[in-house]
Amino acid sequence: MYVILVYDIDQKRTAKMLKLCRRYLSWIQNSVFEGEISEVQLKQLGAEAKIIMKEKDSLIFFKSRDEKWLEKEIIGDEKASVSNFL
């Protein structure tokens, strides 16, 4: 599945959450990640994120079957371009 992840957490835990999310998805902007991920990996990511998170922190997953169902328009500087080519 294709996922867009957005988090809003206390600054003290930002580095840990950033490191965790980068293991599973591509970083595209501050606190925003995207990419293909399996259902099992998504559940694992959510479980690991809950360990980092405290009260008032939030994590949101926007899920789609495939990236082709989303239209993405970028205005301004793209933080990290995502490419299918290595």
C-alpha positions as a Python dict, from the first residue, in 0.01 Angstrom:
ca = {
    (1, 'M'): (0, 0, 0),
    (2, 'Y'): (105, 360, -46),
    (3, 'V'): (117, 572, 271),
    (4, 'I'): (164, 935, 360),
    (5, 'L'): (264, 975, 724),
    (6, 'V'): (242, 1302, 917),
    (7, 'Y'): (345, 1348, 1278),
    (8, 'D'): (320, 1626, 1533),
    (9, 'I'): (525, 1552, 1841),
    (10, 'D'): (718, 1739, 2107),
    (11, 'Q'): (1055, 1869, 1992),
    (12, 'K'): (1234, 1647, 2246),
    (13, 'R'): (1124, 1333, 2058),
    (14, 'T'): (1149, 1462, 1699),
    (15, 'A'): (1491, 1308, 1628),
    (16, 'K'): (1379, 963, 1744),
    (17, 'M'): (1060, 978, 1537),
    (18, 'L'): (1249, 1104, 1231),
    (19, 'K'): (1496, 815, 1257),
    (20, 'L'): (1215, 561, 1296),
    (21, 'C'): (1009, 690, 1004),
    (22, 'R'): (1313, 702, 773),
    (23, 'R'): (1359, 327, 826),
    (24, 'Y'): (1022, 262, 661),
    (25, 'L'): (937, 558, 435),
    (26, 'S'): (1094, 841, 235),
    (27, 'W'): (1124, 1180, 404),
    (28, 'I'): (964, 1452, 191),
    (29, 'Q'): (917, 1745, 426),
    (30, 'N'): (944, 1830, 796),
    (31, 'S'): (736, 1567, 978),
    (32, 'V'): (604, 1423, 648),
    (33, 'F'): (696, 1089, 488),
    (34, 'E'): (565, 883, 196),
    (35, 'G'): (618, 549, 30),
    (36, 'E'): (516, 192, -36),
    (37, 'I'): (486, -21, 277),
    (38, 'S'): (331, -358, 360),
    (39, 'E'): (48, -394, 610),
    (40, 'V'): (282, -577, 848),
    (41, 'Q'): (547, -304, 823),
    (42, 'L'): (282, -37, 880),
    (43, 'K'): (166, -208, 1198),
    (44, 'Q'): (526, -245, 1314),
    (45, 'L'): (593, 124, 1244),
    (46, 'G'): (281, 222, 1438),
    (47, 'A'): (378, 4, 1735),
    (48, 'E'): (732, 145, 1746),
    (49, 'A'): (597, 501, 1715),
    (50, 'K'): (365, 448, 2012),
    (51, 'I'): (670, 370, 2227),
    (52, 'I'): (824, 707, 2135),
    (53, 'M'): (503, 909, 2162),
    (54, 'K'): (367, 1071, 2475),
    (55, 'E'): (41, 1246, 2561),
    (56, 'K'): (-60, 1516, 2308),
    (57, 'D'): (166, 1372, 2033),
    (58, 'S'): (-4, 1256, 1713),
    (59, 'L'): (71, 1042, 1411),
    (60, 'I'): (-155, 1028, 1105),
    (61, 'F'): (-144, 773, 820),
    (62, 'F'): (-312, 851, 487),
    (63, 'K'): (-343, 517, 306),
    (64, 'S'): (-404, 433, -58),
    (65, 'R'): (-386, 109, -251),
    (66, 'D'): (-136, 258, -492),
    (67, 'E'): (50, 584, -548),
    (68, 'K'): (-115, 619, -891),
    (69, 'W'): (-444, 708, -717),
    (70, 'L'): (-289, 1021, -567),
    (71, 'E'): (-208, 1337, -753),
    (72, 'K'): (89, 1522, -608),
    (73, 'E'): (167, 1883, -691),
    (74, 'I'): (474, 2051, -546),
    (75, 'I'): (502, 2428, -525),
    (76, 'G'): (835, 2566, -406),
    (77, 'D'): (1138, 2373, -291),
    (78, 'E'): (1103, 1996, -272),
    (79, 'K'): (1285, 1879, 44),
    (80, 'A'): (1379, 1536, -89),
    (81, 'S'): (1284, 1418, -433),
    (82, 'V'): (1151, 1066, -438),
    (83, 'S'): (1260, 857, -730),
    (84, 'N'): (1202, 498, -832),
    (85, 'F'): (1552, 489, -982),
    (86, 'L'): (1854, 397, -775),
}
